[in-house]
């Protein structure tokens, strides 16, 4: 069964601090995604990747960096966290066009 | 510009009734459309997809959706609804060629036993 694992599941960070959200998939999928989910906005794409070494900007990349060091791992980095980045973050993986994506269980990030 | 609209933020109905959740899209090319479900406190799960072919597609958990090119809609249906269908439902459109997805804001469904 397709598996996407996110860590940590919950995180409290201070304003101005650095936060790294990690994602691991064992599906051997080429594509990986980071979304954030906020009330009234649904899911919005932050960054995505087509494979190791690749990162692409999504719809709301400002304030976020991404890193894809391997096929399995995709990280989202907040260099200087702000309270507006308080949200639930979902990682997902998928393969070529027209296939569904598989989501992790989410990370609840609170920036105080 | 591409977009997905789910006009109903909340839908409430009684168990045994028929449910239909609305989704409309805007896209310049042939759309690839998906429905996902999110149960409280959980992640998103795939329900079904439309790529090409028959306008009515069937998915998991007894759901089906109808693609209508004439009015750019992809509505999710199930009959009868069960209390366990209470969840948030997301319609999604694939950004073809870029292999990423646009999601609607979701519809929260409450089925009263």
Tab-separated table of C-alpha atoms in Angstrom:
chain	number	residue	atom	x	y	z
A	1	UNK	CA	0.000	0.000	0.000
A	2	UNK	CA	1.212	3.478	-0.859
A	3	UNK	CA	2.851	5.164	2.112
A	4	UNK	CA	3.751	8.781	2.781
A	5	UNK	CA	5.153	9.574	6.214
A	6	UNK	CA	5.479	13.076	7.605
A	7	UNK	CA	7.437	14.215	10.614
A	8	UNK	CA	6.871	15.801	12.986
A	9	UNK	CA	3.107	15.486	13.249
A	10	UNK	CA	2.870	18.533	15.471
A	11	UNK	CA	5.279	21.424	15.855
A	12	UNK	CA	5.301	24.665	17.786
A	13	UNK	CA	7.886	27.161	16.562
A	14	UNK	CA	8.851	30.667	17.549
A	15	UNK	CA	8.630	33.595	15.196
A	16	UNK	CA	11.905	34.026	13.337
A	17	UNK	CA	13.029	30.491	13.955
A	18	UNK	CA	13.865	27.873	11.357
A	19	UNK	CA	11.484	24.984	10.801
A	20	UNK	CA	12.017	21.869	8.716
A	21	UNK	CA	9.138	19.562	7.849
A	22	UNK	CA	10.139	16.166	6.543
A	23	UNK	CA	8.393	13.763	4.239
A	24	UNK	CA	9.308	10.231	3.202
A	25	UNK	CA	7.579	8.059	0.632
A	26	UNK	CA	8.092	4.393	-0.089
A	27	UNK	CA	6.024	4.368	-3.284
A	28	UNK	CA	8.925	5.005	-5.656
A	29	UNK	CA	6.959	7.923	-7.064
A	30	UNK	CA	8.754	10.560	-9.061
A	31	UNK	CA	6.575	13.472	-7.975
A	32	UNK	CA	6.219	14.892	-4.510
A	33	UNK	CA	4.223	17.862	-3.270
A	34	UNK	CA	3.832	20.155	-0.295
A	35	UNK	CA	0.427	21.699	0.347
A	36	UNK	CA	-0.949	23.768	3.155
A	37	UNK	CA	-4.555	23.603	4.287
A	38	UNK	CA	-6.264	26.595	5.810
A	39	UNK	CA	-9.904	27.223	6.571
A	40	UNK	CA	-11.515	28.971	3.635
A	41	UNK	CA	-8.693	28.183	1.252
A	42	UNK	CA	-8.689	24.446	0.776
A	43	UNK	CA	-5.318	23.032	-0.247
A	44	UNK	CA	-2.734	25.313	-1.785
A	45	UNK	CA	0.429	24.116	-3.476
A	46	UNK	CA	3.683	25.435	-2.015
A	47	UNK	CA	6.430	23.468	-3.767
A	48	UNK	CA	6.673	20.294	-5.749
A	49	UNK	CA	9.331	18.093	-7.239
A	50	UNK	CA	9.717	15.813	-10.243
A	51	UNK	CA	12.537	13.778	-8.760
A	52	UNK	CA	15.748	13.882	-6.782
A	53	UNK	CA	17.460	17.244	-7.083
A	54	UNK	CA	14.383	18.941	-8.548
A	55	UNK	CA	12.206	21.539	-6.840
A	56	UNK	CA	9.543	23.718	-8.423
A	57	UNK	CA	7.545	26.630	-7.082
A	58	UNK	CA	3.843	26.145	-6.602
A	59	UNK	CA	1.177	28.768	-6.140
A	60	UNK	CA	2.331	30.146	-2.770
A	61	UNK	CA	6.134	29.607	-2.479
A	62	UNK	CA	7.054	32.837	-0.702
A	63	UNK	CA	8.639	32.204	2.688
A	64	UNK	CA	9.284	28.537	1.923
A	65	UNK	CA	12.124	26.514	0.487
A	66	UNK	CA	12.083	22.892	-0.538
A	67	UNK	CA	14.716	20.200	-0.811
A	68	UNK	CA	14.584	16.827	-2.575
A	69	UNK	CA	17.841	15.038	-1.811
A	70	UNK	CA	16.576	11.616	-2.863
A	71	UNK	CA	13.646	9.891	-4.514
A	72	UNK	CA	12.178	9.105	-1.109
A	73	UNK	CA	12.604	12.375	0.792
A	74	UNK	CA	11.184	15.843	0.324
A	75	UNK	CA	11.562	18.577	2.925
A	76	UNK	CA	9.853	21.905	3.391
A	77	UNK	CA	11.959	24.579	5.059
A	78	UNK	CA	10.794	27.760	6.713
A	79	UNK	CA	13.951	29.809	7.227
A	80	UNK	CA	12.242	32.565	9.206
A	81	UNK	CA	8.903	31.323	10.471
A	82	UNK	CA	6.046	33.795	10.840
A	83	UNK	CA	2.637	33.440	12.534
A	84	UNK	CA	0.970	33.567	9.095
A	85	UNK	CA	2.599	30.205	8.370
A	86	UNK	CA	0.562	28.559	11.105
A	87	UNK	CA	-1.296	25.869	9.214
A	88	UNK	CA	-1.640	22.181	8.505
A	89	UNK	CA	0.896	20.971	5.975
A	90	UNK	CA	0.393	17.934	3.784
A	91	UNK	CA	2.994	16.088	1.806
A	92	UNK	CA	1.931	13.915	-1.098
A	93	UNK	CA	3.491	11.705	-3.720
A	94	UNK	CA	2.339	10.660	-7.158
A	95	UNK	CA	3.542	9.390	-10.455
A	96	UNK	CA	3.010	10.500	-14.017
A	97	UNK	CA	0.040	12.364	-15.392
A	98	UNK	CA	-3.487	11.234	-14.634
A	99	UNK	CA	-2.769	9.252	-11.530
A	100	UNK	CA	-3.980	10.038	-8.073
A	101	UNK	CA	-1.657	11.289	-5.383
A	102	UNK	CA	-1.186	9.772	-1.958
A	103	UNK	CA	-1.164	12.043	1.042
A	104	UNK	CA	0.610	11.906	4.357
A	105	UNK	CA	-1.268	12.431	7.620
A	106	UNK	CA	-0.284	16.070	7.875
A	107	UNK	CA	1.807	18.252	10.159
A	108	UNK	CA	0.129	20.835	12.337
A	109	UNK	CA	2.498	23.794	12.647
A	110	UNK	CA	1.887	26.615	15.073
A	111	UNK	CA	4.170	29.644	14.954
A	112	UNK	CA	3.972	31.781	18.096
B	1	UNK	CA	-6.729	30.822	-15.621
B	2	UNK	CA	-7.379	27.378	-14.257
B	3	UNK	CA	-9.511	27.007	-11.187
B	4	UNK	CA	-11.819	24.722	-9.294
B	5	UNK	CA	-14.947	25.942	-7.555
B	6	UNK	CA	-16.983	24.120	-4.968
B	7	UNK	CA	-19.837	26.519	-4.329
B	8	UNK	CA	-21.260	24.805	-1.266
B	9	UNK	CA	-19.096	25.118	1.827
B	10	UNK	CA	-21.500	22.946	3.850
B	11	UNK	CA	-24.149	20.384	2.940
B	12	UNK	CA	-26.397	18.666	5.456
B	13	UNK	CA	-28.833	15.861	4.722
B	14	UNK	CA	-30.472	12.880	6.370
B	15	UNK	CA	-29.249	9.339	6.081
B	16	UNK	CA	-30.935	7.583	3.186
B	17	UNK	CA	-31.186	10.687	1.059
B	18	UNK	CA	-29.289	11.157	-2.178
B	19	UNK	CA	-26.253	13.371	-2.056
B	20	UNK	CA	-24.770	15.500	-4.781
B	21	UNK	CA	-21.768	17.720	-4.202
B	22	UNK	CA	-21.101	20.314	-6.817
B	23	UNK	CA	-17.815	21.086	-8.539
B	24	UNK	CA	-17.118	23.330	-11.490
B	25	UNK	CA	-13.817	23.985	-13.181
B	26	UNK	CA	-12.106	26.317	-15.561
B	27	UNK	CA	-9.345	24.931	-17.746
B	28	UNK	CA	-8.214	25.596	-21.281
B	29	UNK	CA	-7.417	21.992	-22.182
B	30	UNK	CA	-9.123	18.661	-21.654
B	31	UNK	CA	-9.543	18.354	-17.885
B	32	UNK	CA	-8.419	15.530	-15.674
B	33	UNK	CA	-10.629	15.661	-12.598
B	34	UNK	CA	-10.501	14.003	-9.212
B	35	UNK	CA	-12.464	13.742	-5.986
B	36	UNK	CA	-10.831	13.227	-2.595
B	37	UNK	CA	-12.363	12.764	0.851
B	38	UNK	CA	-10.976	13.872	4.193
B	39	UNK	CA	-12.441	12.375	7.357
B	40	UNK	CA	-12.069	14.386	10.574
B	41	UNK	CA	-8.499	14.434	11.764
B	42	UNK	CA	-7.286	12.400	8.827
B	43	UNK	CA	-5.543	12.928	5.547
B	44	UNK	CA	-7.047	13.014	2.075
B	45	UNK	CA	-8.053	9.807	0.376
B	46	UNK	CA	-8.680	9.285	-3.315
B	47	UNK	CA	-12.278	8.564	-4.335
B	48	UNK	CA	-12.367	8.639	-8.126
B	49	UNK	CA	-11.079	10.300	-11.263
B	50	UNK	CA	-12.199	11.267	-14.726
B	51	UNK	CA	-9.626	11.142	-17.495
B	52	UNK	CA	-11.542	10.367	-20.655
B	53	UNK	CA	-14.305	8.105	-21.881
B	54	UNK	CA	-17.595	7.549	-20.098
B	55	UNK	CA	-18.991	10.654	-18.490
B	56	UNK	CA	-19.995	8.759	-15.361
B	57	UNK	CA	-17.128	7.340	-13.364
B	58	UNK	CA	-17.411	5.096	-10.356
B	59	UNK	CA	-15.092	5.147	-7.403
B	60	UNK	CA	-14.590	3.762	-3.962
B	61	UNK	CA	-17.088	3.763	-1.087
B	62	UNK	CA	-20.068	3.698	-3.490
B	63	UNK	CA	-19.457	7.131	-4.973
B	64	UNK	CA	-19.751	8.152	-8.576
B	65	UNK	CA	-19.284	11.400	-10.446
B	66	UNK	CA	-20.603	12.790	-13.679
B	67	UNK	CA	-18.488	14.856	-16.020
B	68	UNK	CA	-20.428	17.440	-18.019
B	69	UNK	CA	-18.383	19.340	-20.547
B	70	UNK	CA	-21.353	21.520	-21.460
B	71	UNK	CA	-21.296	23.310	-18.120
B	72	UNK	CA	-17.778	22.430	-16.944
B	73	UNK	CA	-18.965	20.429	-13.972
B	74	UNK	CA	-17.912	17.269	-12.198
B	75	UNK	CA	-20.463	16.564	-9.489
B	76	UNK	CA	-20.064	13.817	-6.918
B	77	UNK	CA	-23.054	11.591	-6.170
B	78	UNK	CA	-24.105	8.797	-3.878
B	79	UNK	CA	-27.418	7.201	-3.069
B	80	UNK	CA	-28.305	6.505	-0.370
B	81	UNK	CA	-26.063	8.525	1.891
B	82	UNK	CA	-24.833	6.990	5.133
B	83	UNK	CA	-23.857	8.745	8.347
B	84	UNK	CA	-20.301	7.495	7.828
B	85	UNK	CA	-20.093	9.638	4.683
B	86	UNK	CA	-19.814	12.707	6.891
B	87	UNK	CA	-16.496	14.260	5.897
B	88	UNK	CA	-14.964	17.020	3.824
B	89	UNK	CA	-14.835	16.458	0.082
B	90	UNK	CA	-12.396	18.060	-2.299
B	91	UNK	CA	-12.607	18.335	-6.051
B	92	UNK	CA	-9.272	18.633	-7.868
B	93	UNK	CA	-8.090	19.454	-11.377
B	94	UNK	CA	-4.775	18.284	-12.733
B	95	UNK	CA	-2.543	20.918	-14.246
B	96	UNK	CA	-1.654	18.744	-17.188
B	97	UNK	CA	1.957	18.808	-18.228
B	98	UNK	CA	3.099	20.113	-14.863
B	99	UNK	CA	1.752	17.106	-12.989
B	100	UNK	CA	0.391	19.132	-10.132
B	101	UNK	CA	-3.138	19.790	-8.965
B	102	UNK	CA	-5.559	22.572	-8.158
B	103	UNK	CA	-7.949	21.857	-5.328
B	104	UNK	CA	-11.296	23.411	-4.567
B	105	UNK	CA	-11.969	24.776	-1.107
B	106	UNK	CA	-13.909	21.697	-0.164
B	107	UNK	CA	-17.465	20.884	0.893
B	108	UNK	CA	-18.150	19.699	4.426
B	109	UNK	CA	-20.856	17.055	4.352
B	110	UNK	CA	-22.912	16.154	7.404
B	111	UNK	CA	-25.230	13.164	7.182
B	112	UNK	CA	-27.703	13.010	10.052
B	113	UNK	CA	-28.580	9.466	11.172
